[in-house]
Amino acid sequence: MSKYTQFAKENWWRIIIAIIFLTIVIASIYFKWKTVAVAVVWILLGGNFFYLVYKNYQRRSSRE
């Protein structure tokens, strides 16, 4: 169990990306591609936000 929690702590951003990618794939099956294109744009904007938060988190944890 601790091995999995350690993996999740180190790779949580990769897990988020994988979930987002799966969401895009599922959305592309259920909806039209135009809707997916809009969603991808929003996810890219959101992804940049998550990346900035991640960088900020890294900086804070390295200070301790």
CSV table of C-alpha atoms in Angstrom, one decimal:
chain,number,residue,atom,x,y,z
A,1,MET,CA,0.0,0.0,0.0
A,2,SER,CA,2.8,2.5,0.9
A,3,LYS,CA,4.5,1.7,-2.4
A,4,TYR,CA,1.3,2.9,-4.2
A,5,THR,CA,0.9,6.0,-2.1
A,6,GLN,CA,4.6,6.9,-2.7
A,7,PHE,CA,4.0,6.5,-6.5
A,8,ALA,CA,0.9,8.7,-6.3
A,9,LYS,CA,2.8,11.4,-4.3
A,10,GLU,CA,5.6,11.5,-6.9
A,11,ASN,CA,3.5,11.1,-10.0
A,12,TRP,CA,0.2,12.8,-9.1
A,13,TRP,CA,0.5,15.2,-12.0
A,14,ARG,CA,1.0,12.3,-14.5
A,15,ILE,CA,-2.2,10.7,-13.0
A,16,ILE,CA,-4.1,13.9,-13.5
A,17,ILE,CA,-2.9,14.1,-17.2
A,18,ALA,CA,-3.9,10.4,-17.7
A,19,ILE,CA,-7.4,11.1,-16.3
A,20,ILE,CA,-7.7,14.2,-18.5
A,21,PHE,CA,-6.6,12.2,-21.6
A,22,LEU,CA,-9.1,9.4,-20.8
A,23,THR,CA,-11.8,12.1,-20.4
A,24,ILE,CA,-11.0,13.5,-23.9
A,25,VAL,CA,-11.1,10.0,-25.4
A,26,ILE,CA,-14.5,9.2,-23.7
A,27,ALA,CA,-15.8,12.6,-24.7
A,28,SER,CA,-14.8,12.2,-28.3
A,29,ILE,CA,-16.8,8.9,-28.4
A,30,TYR,CA,-19.9,10.4,-26.9
A,31,PHE,CA,-19.8,13.9,-28.4
A,32,LYS,CA,-18.9,15.6,-31.7
A,33,TRP,CA,-15.3,16.5,-32.3
A,34,LYS,CA,-16.1,20.3,-32.2
A,35,THR,CA,-17.1,20.0,-28.6
A,36,VAL,CA,-13.9,18.0,-27.9
A,37,ALA,CA,-11.8,20.7,-29.6
A,38,VAL,CA,-13.3,23.3,-27.2
A,39,ALA,CA,-12.7,21.0,-24.3
A,40,VAL,CA,-9.0,20.5,-25.3
A,41,VAL,CA,-8.5,24.3,-25.4
A,42,TRP,CA,-9.9,24.6,-21.9
A,43,ILE,CA,-7.9,21.7,-20.7
A,44,LEU,CA,-4.7,23.2,-22.1
A,45,LEU,CA,-5.4,26.5,-20.3
A,46,GLY,CA,-6.2,24.5,-17.1
A,47,GLY,CA,-3.1,22.3,-17.6
A,48,ASN,CA,-0.9,25.4,-17.6
A,49,PHE,CA,-2.6,26.5,-14.3
A,50,PHE,CA,-2.0,23.0,-12.8
A,51,TYR,CA,1.7,23.2,-14.0
A,52,LEU,CA,2.2,26.6,-12.3
A,53,VAL,CA,0.6,25.2,-9.1
A,54,TYR,CA,2.9,22.2,-9.3
A,55,LYS,CA,6.0,24.3,-9.8
A,56,ASN,CA,5.0,26.5,-6.9
A,57,TYR,CA,4.4,23.3,-4.8
A,58,GLN,CA,7.9,22.0,-5.8
A,59,ARG,CA,9.6,25.2,-4.8
A,60,ARG,CA,7.8,25.2,-1.4
A,61,SER,CA,8.7,21.6,-0.6
A,62,SER,CA,12.4,22.0,-1.6
A,63,ARG,CA,12.7,25.0,0.8
A,64,GLU,CA,11.8,22.8,3.8
